[in-house]
mmCIF file of C-alpha atoms and ligand atoms in Angstrom:
data_model
loop_
_atom_site.group_PDB
_atom_site.id
_atom_site.type_symbol
_atom_site.label_atom_id
_atom_site.label_comp_id
_atom_site.label_asym_id
_atom_site.label_seq_id
_atom_site.Cartn_x
_atom_site.Cartn_y
_atom_site.Cartn_z
ATOM 1 C CA MET A 2 -7.353 -10.190 -3.216
ATOM 2 C CA GLU A 3 -11.061 -10.669 -2.758
ATOM 3 C CA LYS A 4 -13.337 -13.700 -2.894
ATOM 4 C CA ARG A 5 -17.020 -14.161 -2.268
ATOM 5 C CA GLY A 6 -18.343 -16.805 0.110
ATOM 6 C CA LYS A 7 -18.785 -17.737 3.734
ATOM 7 C CA VAL A 8 -17.157 -15.929 6.626
ATOM 8 C CA ILE A 9 -14.826 -17.451 9.261
ATOM 9 C CA ASP A 10 -16.489 -19.961 11.651
ATOM 10 C CA SER A 11 -15.782 -20.880 15.280
ATOM 11 C CA ASN A 12 -13.678 -23.966 14.406
ATOM 12 C CA LEU A 13 -11.429 -21.900 12.201
ATOM 13 C CA ILE A 14 -11.124 -19.246 14.925
ATOM 14 C CA LYS A 15 -9.911 -21.948 17.347
ATOM 15 C CA LEU A 16 -7.473 -23.384 14.821
ATOM 16 C CA LEU A 17 -6.001 -20.006 13.889
ATOM 17 C CA SER A 18 -5.749 -18.929 17.529
ATOM 18 C CA SER A 19 -3.807 -22.097 18.298
ATOM 19 C CA LEU A 20 -1.316 -21.040 15.597
ATOM 20 C CA GLY A 21 -0.774 -17.647 17.228
ATOM 21 C CA CYS A 22 -3.167 -15.569 15.092
ATOM 22 C CA LYS A 23 -4.737 -12.558 16.755
ATOM 23 C CA ILE A 24 -8.401 -12.428 15.764
ATOM 24 C CA LEU A 25 -10.579 -9.362 16.221
ATOM 25 C CA LYS A 26 -14.300 -9.344 15.516
ATOM 26 C CA ASP A 27 -16.147 -6.283 14.153
ATOM 27 C CA GLU A 28 -12.878 -4.384 14.086
ATOM 28 C CA PRO A 29 -13.164 -0.734 12.928
ATOM 29 C CA LEU A 30 -11.025 -0.349 9.816
ATOM 30 C CA SER A 31 -10.500 3.327 10.592
ATOM 31 C CA ARG A 32 -7.899 2.014 13.090
ATOM 32 C CA HIS A 33 -5.909 0.319 10.352
ATOM 33 C CA CYS A 34 -5.496 2.905 7.623
ATOM 34 C CA SER A 35 -3.802 6.265 7.313
ATOM 35 C CA PHE A 36 -7.088 7.932 6.191
ATOM 36 C CA LYS A 37 -8.648 6.967 9.582
ATOM 37 C CA ILE A 38 -11.886 6.166 7.745
ATOM 38 C CA GLY A 39 -13.845 2.925 7.489
ATOM 39 C CA GLY A 40 -16.522 0.866 9.222
ATOM 40 C CA PRO A 41 -15.977 -2.534 10.847
ATOM 41 C CA ALA A 42 -14.605 -5.662 9.210
ATOM 42 C CA ASP A 43 -16.381 -8.862 10.239
ATOM 43 C CA PHE A 44 -12.961 -10.200 11.226
ATOM 44 C CA PHE A 45 -9.455 -8.796 11.361
ATOM 45 C CA VAL A 46 -6.801 -11.503 11.575
ATOM 46 C CA GLU A 47 -3.123 -10.904 12.282
ATOM 47 C CA ILE A 48 -1.161 -13.830 10.887
ATOM 48 C CA PRO A 49 2.272 -14.347 12.488
ATOM 49 C CA SER A 50 3.887 -17.090 10.386
ATOM 50 C CA LYS A 51 3.841 -19.018 7.119
ATOM 51 C CA GLU A 52 2.439 -22.019 8.961
ATOM 52 C CA ALA A 53 -0.557 -19.947 10.089
ATOM 53 C CA LEU A 54 -0.974 -18.350 6.649
ATOM 54 C CA ASP A 55 -0.900 -21.757 5.011
ATOM 55 C CA CYS A 56 -3.539 -23.005 7.438
ATOM 56 C CA PHE A 57 -5.672 -19.898 6.888
ATOM 57 C CA LEU A 58 -5.560 -20.292 3.101
ATOM 58 C CA ARG A 59 -6.330 -23.993 3.196
ATOM 59 C CA SER A 60 -9.209 -23.596 5.647
ATOM 60 C CA ALA A 61 -10.641 -20.298 4.464
ATOM 61 C CA SER A 62 -10.150 -20.513 0.711
ATOM 62 C CA THR A 63 -13.850 -19.865 0.123
ATOM 63 C CA CYS A 64 -13.996 -16.911 2.519
ATOM 64 C CA ASN A 65 -14.105 -13.334 1.402
ATOM 65 C CA TYR A 66 -10.732 -11.878 2.409
ATOM 66 C CA PHE A 67 -8.426 -8.956 1.720
ATOM 67 C CA VAL A 68 -4.687 -8.614 2.429
ATOM 68 C CA LEU A 69 -3.858 -5.367 4.189
ATOM 69 C CA GLY A 70 -0.406 -3.847 4.499
ATOM 70 C CA GLY A 71 -0.027 -0.554 6.339
ATOM 71 C CA GLY A 72 -3.327 0.760 4.964
ATOM 72 C CA THR A 73 -1.650 3.866 3.519
ATOM 73 C CA ASN A 74 -3.109 3.595 0.024
ATOM 74 C CA ILE A 75 -6.645 2.545 0.860
ATOM 75 C CA LEU A 76 -10.112 3.962 1.357
ATOM 76 C CA PHE A 77 -12.375 1.602 3.278
ATOM 77 C CA GLY A 78 -16.140 2.060 2.955
ATOM 78 C CA ASP A 79 -18.320 3.423 5.750
ATOM 79 C CA ASP A 80 -20.082 0.047 6.070
ATOM 80 C CA GLY A 81 -16.774 -1.742 6.552
ATOM 81 C CA TYR A 82 -15.909 -5.086 5.022
ATOM 82 C CA ARG A 83 -18.004 -8.234 4.973
ATOM 83 C CA GLY A 84 -15.290 -10.820 5.328
ATOM 84 C CA ILE A 85 -11.799 -11.144 6.761
ATOM 85 C CA ILE A 86 -9.041 -8.578 6.616
ATOM 86 C CA ILE A 87 -5.664 -10.284 6.985
ATOM 87 C CA SER A 88 -2.529 -8.563 8.145
ATOM 88 C CA LEU A 89 0.902 -10.231 7.973
ATOM 89 C CA ALA A 90 2.673 -9.762 11.304
ATOM 90 C CA GLY A 91 5.244 -11.636 13.479
ATOM 91 C CA LYS A 92 7.803 -13.422 11.287
ATOM 92 C CA PHE A 93 6.546 -11.542 8.241
ATOM 93 C CA LYS A 94 8.152 -8.415 9.703
ATOM 94 C CA GLU A 95 11.663 -9.889 9.820
ATOM 95 C CA ILE A 96 14.502 -8.365 7.793
ATOM 96 C CA SER A 97 17.908 -9.920 7.150
ATOM 97 C CA VAL A 98 21.017 -8.818 5.276
ATOM 98 C CA LEU A 99 23.091 -11.233 3.190
ATOM 99 C CA GLY A 100 26.000 -9.387 1.600
ATOM 100 C CA GLU A 101 24.421 -7.005 -0.892
ATOM 101 C CA LYS A 102 20.984 -8.552 -0.526
ATOM 102 C CA ILE A 103 18.216 -7.633 1.885
ATOM 103 C CA ILE A 104 15.549 -10.253 2.455
ATOM 104 C CA SER A 105 12.435 -8.769 3.978
ATOM 105 C CA GLY A 106 9.122 -10.165 5.125
ATOM 106 C CA SER A 107 6.249 -8.425 3.377
ATOM 107 C CA GLY A 108 4.815 -7.173 6.682
ATOM 108 C CA ALA A 109 7.971 -5.196 7.543
ATOM 109 C CA LEU A 110 7.710 -1.443 7.406
ATOM 110 C CA LEU A 111 9.308 -0.074 4.262
ATOM 111 C CA SER A 112 11.064 2.545 6.400
ATOM 112 C CA ASN A 113 12.780 -0.261 8.379
ATOM 113 C CA VAL A 114 14.128 -1.766 5.171
ATOM 114 C CA VAL A 115 15.358 1.639 3.964
ATOM 115 C CA ASN A 116 17.081 2.156 7.347
ATOM 116 C CA THR A 117 18.626 -1.311 7.171
ATOM 117 C CA ALA A 118 20.058 -0.501 3.734
ATOM 118 C CA LEU A 119 21.421 2.785 5.040
ATOM 119 C CA LYS A 120 23.061 1.174 8.085
ATOM 120 C CA ASN A 121 24.694 -1.462 5.887
ATOM 121 C CA SER A 122 25.952 1.056 3.292
ATOM 122 C CA LEU A 123 23.700 -0.412 0.611
ATOM 123 C CA THR A 124 22.166 1.784 -2.061
ATOM 124 C CA GLY A 125 19.122 1.316 -4.310
ATOM 125 C CA LEU A 126 16.139 2.037 -2.089
ATOM 126 C CA GLU A 127 16.466 5.817 -1.748
ATOM 127 C CA CYS A 128 13.484 6.304 -4.093
ATOM 128 C CA VAL A 129 11.098 4.861 -1.497
ATOM 129 C CA ALA A 130 12.436 6.765 1.517
ATOM 130 C CA GLY A 131 9.584 8.588 3.221
ATOM 131 C CA ILE A 132 6.862 6.387 1.683
ATOM 132 C CA PRO A 133 4.740 4.948 4.499
ATOM 133 C CA GLY A 134 3.409 1.388 4.641
ATOM 134 C CA THR A 135 4.825 -2.096 4.347
ATOM 135 C CA VAL A 136 7.117 -3.887 1.923
ATOM 136 C CA GLY A 137 4.171 -5.986 0.632
ATOM 137 C CA GLY A 138 2.102 -2.900 -0.172
ATOM 138 C CA ALA A 139 5.072 -1.195 -1.825
ATOM 139 C CA ILE A 140 5.762 -4.201 -4.075
ATOM 140 C CA CYS A 141 2.091 -4.702 -4.929
ATOM 141 C CA GLY A 142 1.765 -1.079 -6.061
ATOM 142 C CA ASN A 143 5.386 -0.658 -7.263
ATOM 143 C CA ALA A 144 5.849 2.352 -5.005
ATOM 144 C CA GLY A 145 8.315 5.032 -5.920
ATOM 145 C CA ASN A 146 8.842 8.602 -6.965
ATOM 146 C CA LYS A 147 8.596 10.388 -10.298
ATOM 147 C CA TYR A 148 11.902 8.986 -11.518
ATOM 148 C CA GLN A 149 12.378 5.577 -9.891
ATOM 149 C CA TRP A 150 10.314 2.674 -8.563
ATOM 150 C CA ILE A 151 10.998 0.014 -5.940
ATOM 151 C CA SER A 152 10.957 -2.635 -8.711
ATOM 152 C CA GLU A 153 14.448 -1.545 -9.761
ATOM 153 C CA ALA A 154 15.859 -2.931 -6.499
ATOM 154 C CA VAL A 155 13.881 -6.182 -6.506
ATOM 155 C CA GLU A 156 15.543 -9.518 -7.206
ATOM 156 C CA GLY A 157 12.419 -11.604 -6.696
ATOM 157 C CA VAL A 158 9.404 -12.186 -4.478
ATOM 158 C CA GLU A 159 7.934 -15.127 -2.647
ATOM 159 C CA VAL A 160 4.169 -15.366 -2.984
ATOM 160 C CA TYR A 161 1.191 -17.522 -2.336
ATOM 161 C CA LYS A 162 -0.816 -17.907 -5.520
ATOM 162 C CA SER A 163 -4.016 -19.764 -4.649
ATOM 163 C CA LEU A 164 -2.632 -22.426 -2.314
ATOM 164 C CA ASP A 165 0.821 -22.737 -3.844
ATOM 165 C CA GLU A 166 3.931 -20.989 -2.667
ATOM 166 C CA GLU A 167 6.416 -19.872 -5.287
ATOM 167 C CA PHE A 168 9.441 -17.622 -5.798
ATOM 168 C CA ILE A 169 9.013 -15.323 -8.798
ATOM 169 C CA ASN A 170 12.104 -13.793 -10.349
ATOM 170 C CA LYS A 171 11.937 -10.114 -11.179
ATOM 171 C CA GLU A 172 12.083 -10.874 -14.930
ATOM 172 C CA LYS A 173 8.722 -12.613 -14.658
ATOM 173 C CA ILE A 174 7.008 -9.781 -12.752
ATOM 174 C CA VAL A 175 5.154 -7.267 -14.889
ATOM 175 C CA PHE A 176 5.963 -4.104 -12.958
ATOM 176 C CA GLY A 177 4.551 -0.829 -14.261
ATOM 177 C CA TYR A 178 3.458 2.565 -12.957
ATOM 178 C CA ARG A 179 1.841 1.705 -9.603
ATOM 179 C CA LYS A 180 1.279 -1.919 -10.551
ATOM 180 C CA SER A 181 3.062 -5.240 -10.304
ATOM 181 C CA GLY A 182 0.764 -7.872 -11.755
ATOM 182 C CA LEU A 183 0.961 -9.471 -8.275
ATOM 183 C CA GLU A 184 -2.424 -8.092 -7.251
ATOM 184 C CA ASN A 185 -3.902 -11.621 -7.056
ATOM 185 C CA CYS A 186 -1.102 -13.042 -4.926
ATOM 186 C CA ILE A 187 -0.180 -12.809 -1.272
ATOM 187 C CA ILE A 188 3.379 -11.513 -1.176
ATOM 188 C CA THR A 189 5.220 -13.080 1.769
ATOM 189 C CA ASN A 190 8.909 -12.235 1.256
ATOM 190 C CA VAL A 191 10.911 -9.920 -0.950
ATOM 191 C CA SER A 192 14.546 -10.184 -1.960
ATOM 192 C CA PHE A 193 16.240 -6.886 -2.793
ATOM 193 C CA PHE A 194 19.520 -6.831 -4.676
ATOM 194 C CA LEU A 195 21.347 -3.614 -3.794
ATOM 195 C CA LYS A 196 24.774 -2.123 -4.452
ATOM 196 C CA ARG A 197 27.567 -1.298 -2.045
ATOM 197 C CA ASN A 198 27.471 2.468 -1.601
ATOM 198 C CA THR A 199 30.994 3.754 -2.123
ATOM 199 C CA GLU A 200 29.962 7.428 -2.363
ATOM 200 C CA ASN A 201 28.125 7.426 0.989
ATOM 201 C CA ASP A 202 25.536 9.837 -0.425
ATOM 202 C CA SER A 203 22.327 7.921 0.438
ATOM 203 C CA LEU A 204 21.633 9.867 3.609
ATOM 204 C CA SER A 205 21.787 13.209 1.836
ATOM 205 C CA THR A 206 19.509 11.944 -1.018
ATOM 206 C CA ILE A 207 17.026 10.650 1.559
ATOM 207 C CA SER A 208 17.126 13.851 3.652
ATOM 208 C CA LYS A 209 16.374 15.970 0.550
ATOM 209 C CA SER A 210 13.436 13.801 -0.480
ATOM 210 C CA VAL A 211 11.985 13.727 3.059
ATOM 211 C CA GLN A 212 12.367 17.508 3.311
ATOM 212 C CA LYS A 213 10.517 17.919 -0.011
ATOM 213 C CA ARG A 214 7.680 15.716 1.272
ATOM 214 C CA LEU A 215 7.403 17.818 4.434
ATOM 215 C CA GLU A 216 7.095 20.959 2.322
ATOM 216 C CA THR A 217 4.681 19.668 -0.322
ATOM 217 C CA GLN A 218 2.443 17.076 1.385
ATOM 218 C CA PRO A 219 -0.128 17.486 4.184
ATOM 219 C CA LEU A 220 1.637 14.973 6.428
ATOM 220 C CA SER A 221 0.101 16.108 9.716
ATOM 221 C CA ILE A 222 -3.507 15.433 8.620
ATOM 222 C CA PRO A 223 -4.837 11.893 7.916
ATOM 223 C CA ASN A 224 -4.689 11.069 4.177
ATOM 224 C CA ALA A 225 -3.897 8.186 1.827
ATOM 225 C CA GLY A 226 -1.223 9.747 -0.361
ATOM 226 C CA SER A 227 -1.958 10.580 -3.983
ATOM 227 C CA ILE A 228 -5.587 9.903 -4.826
ATOM 228 C CA PHE A 229 -5.041 9.640 -8.587
ATOM 229 C CA LYS A 230 -2.292 8.312 -10.839
ATOM 230 C CA ASN A 231 -0.562 11.045 -12.805
ATOM 231 C CA PRO A 232 -1.553 10.821 -16.477
ATOM 232 C CA VAL A 233 1.447 10.758 -18.840
ATOM 233 C CA GLU A 234 3.006 14.243 -18.971
ATOM 234 C CA PHE A 235 0.554 15.738 -16.458
ATOM 235 C CA SER A 236 0.606 16.348 -12.735
ATOM 236 C CA VAL A 237 -2.760 15.774 -11.051
ATOM 237 C CA GLY A 238 -1.782 18.311 -8.366
ATOM 238 C CA LYS A 239 -1.484 21.013 -11.037
ATOM 239 C CA LEU A 240 -4.665 19.941 -12.875
ATOM 240 C CA VAL A 241 -6.633 20.172 -9.613
ATOM 241 C CA GLU A 242 -5.088 23.535 -8.780
ATOM 242 C CA GLU A 243 -5.884 24.907 -12.257
ATOM 243 C CA SER A 244 -9.450 23.618 -11.858
ATOM 244 C CA GLY A 245 -9.806 25.818 -8.790
ATOM 245 C CA LEU A 246 -10.541 22.894 -6.498
ATOM 246 C CA LYS A 247 -7.834 23.189 -3.829
ATOM 247 C CA GLY A 248 -9.317 23.704 -0.370
ATOM 248 C CA ILE A 249 -12.840 22.550 -1.352
ATOM 249 C CA CYS A 250 -14.596 20.545 1.400
ATOM 250 C CA ILE A 251 -17.383 18.002 1.352
ATOM 251 C CA GLY A 252 -18.439 16.959 4.842
ATOM 252 C CA GLY A 253 -15.261 16.293 6.808
ATOM 253 C CA ALA A 254 -13.073 15.731 3.746
ATOM 254 C CA LYS A 255 -11.036 18.424 2.024
ATOM 255 C CA ILE A 256 -8.894 18.706 -1.099
ATOM 256 C CA SER A 257 -5.570 19.679 0.417
ATOM 257 C CA GLU A 258 -4.487 23.276 -0.002
ATOM 258 C CA LEU A 259 -0.874 22.099 -0.013
ATOM 259 C CA HIS A 260 -1.184 19.395 -2.716
ATOM 260 C CA GLY A 261 -4.131 19.073 -5.091
ATOM 261 C CA ASN A 262 -3.740 15.285 -5.446
ATOM 262 C CA PHE A 263 -4.263 14.751 -1.703
ATOM 263 C CA ILE A 264 -7.612 14.570 0.084
ATOM 264 C CA VAL A 265 -7.390 15.003 3.842
ATOM 265 C CA ASN A 266 -9.651 13.831 6.638
ATOM 266 C CA CYS A 267 -10.273 16.915 8.750
ATOM 267 C CA GLY A 268 -11.524 14.798 11.659
ATOM 268 C CA ASP A 269 -14.900 13.301 10.907
ATOM 269 C CA ALA A 270 -14.752 12.543 7.187
ATOM 270 C CA SER A 271 -16.703 9.565 5.887
ATOM 271 C CA ALA A 272 -15.794 7.451 2.866
ATOM 272 C CA LYS A 273 -18.890 8.979 1.230
ATOM 273 C CA ASP A 274 -17.376 12.473 1.617
ATOM 274 C CA VAL A 275 -14.072 11.352 0.080
ATOM 275 C CA LEU A 276 -15.824 9.568 -2.810
ATOM 276 C CA ALA A 277 -17.862 12.710 -3.512
ATOM 277 C CA LEU A 278 -14.635 14.760 -3.732
ATOM 278 C CA ILE A 279 -13.088 12.109 -5.991
ATOM 279 C CA ASP A 280 -16.094 12.403 -8.346
ATOM 280 C CA LEU A 281 -15.932 16.185 -8.247
ATOM 281 C CA ILE A 282 -12.241 16.189 -9.226
ATOM 282 C CA LYS A 283 -12.756 13.574 -11.961
ATOM 283 C CA ASN A 284 -15.676 15.497 -13.478
ATOM 284 C CA ARG A 285 -14.029 18.908 -13.309
ATOM 285 C CA VAL A 286 -10.728 17.682 -14.795
ATOM 286 C CA LYS A 287 -12.615 15.881 -17.585
ATOM 287 C CA GLU A 288 -14.652 19.032 -18.365
ATOM 288 C CA LYS A 289 -11.704 21.405 -18.293
ATOM 289 C CA PHE A 290 -8.868 19.309 -19.753
ATOM 290 C CA ASN A 291 -10.653 16.310 -21.325
ATOM 291 C CA ILE A 292 -8.461 14.011 -19.206
ATOM 292 C CA ASP A 293 -9.787 10.844 -17.536
ATOM 293 C CA LEU A 294 -8.241 10.401 -14.119
ATOM 294 C CA GLU A 295 -7.670 6.923 -12.675
ATOM 295 C CA THR A 296 -7.606 6.433 -8.913
ATOM 296 C CA GLU A 297 -4.341 5.271 -7.370
ATOM 297 C CA ILE A 298 -5.862 4.467 -3.984
ATOM 298 C CA LYS A 299 -7.671 1.155 -3.575
ATOM 299 C CA ILE A 300 -11.335 1.585 -2.677
ATOM 300 C CA ILE A 301 -12.423 -1.402 -0.607
ATOM 301 C CA LYS A 302 -16.124 -1.815 0.257
HETATM 302 C C1 FAD B 422 1.618 10.702 3.068
HETATM 303 C C2 FAD B 422 1.710 9.634 2.025
HETATM 304 C C3 FAD B 422 2.662 9.737 1.026
HETATM 305 C C4 FAD B 422 2.756 8.735 0.037
HETATM 306 N N1 FAD B 422 3.718 8.860 -0.924
HETATM 307 C C5 FAD B 422 3.851 7.896 -1.862
HETATM 308 C C6 FAD B 422 4.863 7.994 -2.869
HETATM 309 O O1 FAD B 422 5.638 8.917 -2.913
HETATM 310 N N2 FAD B 422 4.956 6.983 -3.774
HETATM 311 C C7 FAD B 422 4.106 5.900 -3.755
HETATM 312 O O2 FAD B 422 4.256 5.010 -4.594
HETATM 313 N N3 FAD B 422 3.130 5.808 -2.827
HETATM 314 C C8 FAD B 422 2.989 6.767 -1.888
HETATM 315 N N4 FAD B 422 1.987 6.666 -0.931
HETATM 316 C C9 FAD B 422 1.004 5.576 -1.011
HETATM 317 C C10 FAD B 422 1.355 4.355 -0.144
HETATM 318 O O3 FAD B 422 2.126 4.711 0.960
HETATM 319 C C11 FAD B 422 2.120 3.316 -0.946
HETATM 320 O O4 FAD B 422 1.346 2.896 -2.030
HETATM 321 C C12 FAD B 422 2.499 2.111 -0.078
HETATM 322 O O5 FAD B 422 3.447 1.349 -0.762
HETATM 323 C C13 FAD B 422 1.291 1.248 0.301
HETATM 324 O O6 FAD B 422 1.747 0.283 1.229
HETATM 325 P P1 FAD B 422 0.789 -0.306 2.353
HETATM 326 O O7 FAD B 422 1.539 -1.358 3.069
HETATM 327 O O8 FAD B 422 0.236 0.785 3.180
HETATM 328 O O9 FAD B 422 -0.333 -0.977 1.451
HETATM 329 P P2 FAD B 422 -1.904 -0.976 1.705
HETATM 330 O O10 FAD B 422 -2.398 0.423 1.543
HETATM 331 O O11 FAD B 422 -2.245 -1.681 2.946
HETATM 332 O O12 FAD B 422 -2.384 -1.849 0.463
HETATM 333 C C14 FAD B 422 -2.211 -1.391 -0.853
HETATM 334 C C15 FAD B 422 -2.433 -2.578 -1.786
HETATM 335 O O13 FAD B 422 -1.382 -3.509 -1.587
HETATM 336 C C16 FAD B 422 -1.928 -4.789 -1.323
HETATM 337 N N5 FAD B 422 -1.030 -5.495 -0.405
HETATM 338 C C17 FAD B 422 -0.516 -5.057 0.763
HETATM 339 N N6 FAD B 422 0.269 -5.998 1.305
HETATM 340 C C18 FAD B 422 0.237 -7.060 0.467
HETATM 341 C C19 FAD B 422 0.823 -8.351 0.478
HETATM 342 N N7 FAD B 422 1.610 -8.769 1.461
HETATM 343 N N8 FAD B 422 0.543 -9.178 -0.554
HETATM 344 C C20 FAD B 422 -0.263 -8.789 -1.564
HETATM 345 N N9 FAD B 422 -0.848 -7.597 -1.630
HETATM 346 C C21 FAD B 422 -0.599 -6.741 -0.635
HETATM 347 C C22 FAD B 422 -3.283 -4.534 -0.700
HETATM 348 O O14 FAD B 422 -4.128 -5.671 -0.856
HETATM 349 C C23 FAD B 422 -3.735 -3.325 -1.507
HETATM 350 O O15 FAD B 422 -4.289 -3.742 -2.730
HETATM 351 C C24 FAD B 422 1.878 7.645 0.065
HETATM 352 C C25 FAD B 422 0.915 7.545 1.088
HETATM 353 C C26 FAD B 422 0.841 8.521 2.062
HETATM 354 C C27 FAD B 422 -0.187 8.388 3.144
#
C-alpha cells in the first residue's frame, strides 16, 4: 500500500511513541528483508496494537507508507524509501486456537502458525510449511506450493481498508496465483479453518517438503524466493536453465546455480545488480521462448 504526500512529523512521533510504537529514523531496509539489500527508509515504525494502528492511519493517512511483513518477497531500492515502512508487531503476532480454528495476527511468523497446527493435530497448512515470512505477507500473496495455496485454509481476514476495519469472508476474497485482491488493505488478523488430523501424517508431509526445499533452493545465501511467477505450464527455473543463464553474475548478484528462478546476494549486491539480472532473464526468455515473464517479488523504490 503506497500513498504520496508528507512524511511523519514530530507530533505524530510523540503520539505514536506514547502508544508503544518503536520508531526508527533513516533505517536501512537491508536489515528488514531476506535479500539483505536496500537503502534507508525515512521512518520505520513497529506498530504493536490495533489502537496504535488506528491512530497511525488516522494521523498519517496522507503519508507515503508501505506495510512490510517478513520482507521475504521484496526488493528494496538502493536509495531506500521516502516515507514510512510499517511493521505489525506486538499483539499482531498473537496466535490462538479455538477448536478447529486458528486465529492469527498478521505479524505472526507463518512457521509459528504451521507449528501451532501441528501441535494441535490440525491439518490444512502443510502447503506453506517452509515458506518464510509472516501470515500477512502469505495471505497478501496467497503463498503456497505448486499444488495448493494458503487460501484453501482461510475462513476470513480482518483488514483495514482506508480507515475502516472489516472482516472479509473467504468467499469475497479474490484469491489467485500469488494474489489475493487484498493488496490495498492492511491485513490485521486471519482466521484459518482447519481439519482434525486423524491420520497423523502432517509431520511426514512437512518433513518431505522441507527436505525438497533444502535440496533445490539456495537457502544459505540471501535471496527473496522465486523472482518470477511461473507461466502456465512452464517452470521459470527450467526456462532460465535452458537459456544458459544459471550462475551468471552482475555485480554482487548471481542467478543461482541450484535454482534458475532464484537470484542470490553474494554479499555486496545492490538492487541495481538484481534489477539488471531480472532484465537479462526477461529478455533472454522472451528471445528464446517468446514468453513474457512477470515478477513475483515486489520491487519497492
Ligand atoms: C527461500 C524462500 C523460499 C520461498 N518459497 C516460497 C514458496 O514456496 N511459495 C510462496 O508462495 N512464496 C515463497 N517465498 C516468498 C515469500 O516467502 C512469500 O511470498 C511470503 O508469504 C511473503 O511473506 P512476508 O511476510 O515476507 O511478506 P513481505 O515480503 O514483507 O511482503 C510481501 C507483500 O505482502 C504485503 N504485506 C505483508 N504484510 C501485510 C499485511 N499485514 N497487510 C497487507 N499487506 C501485507 C507487503 O506489502 C508486500 O506487498 C519464498 C521466499 C524465500 C526467501
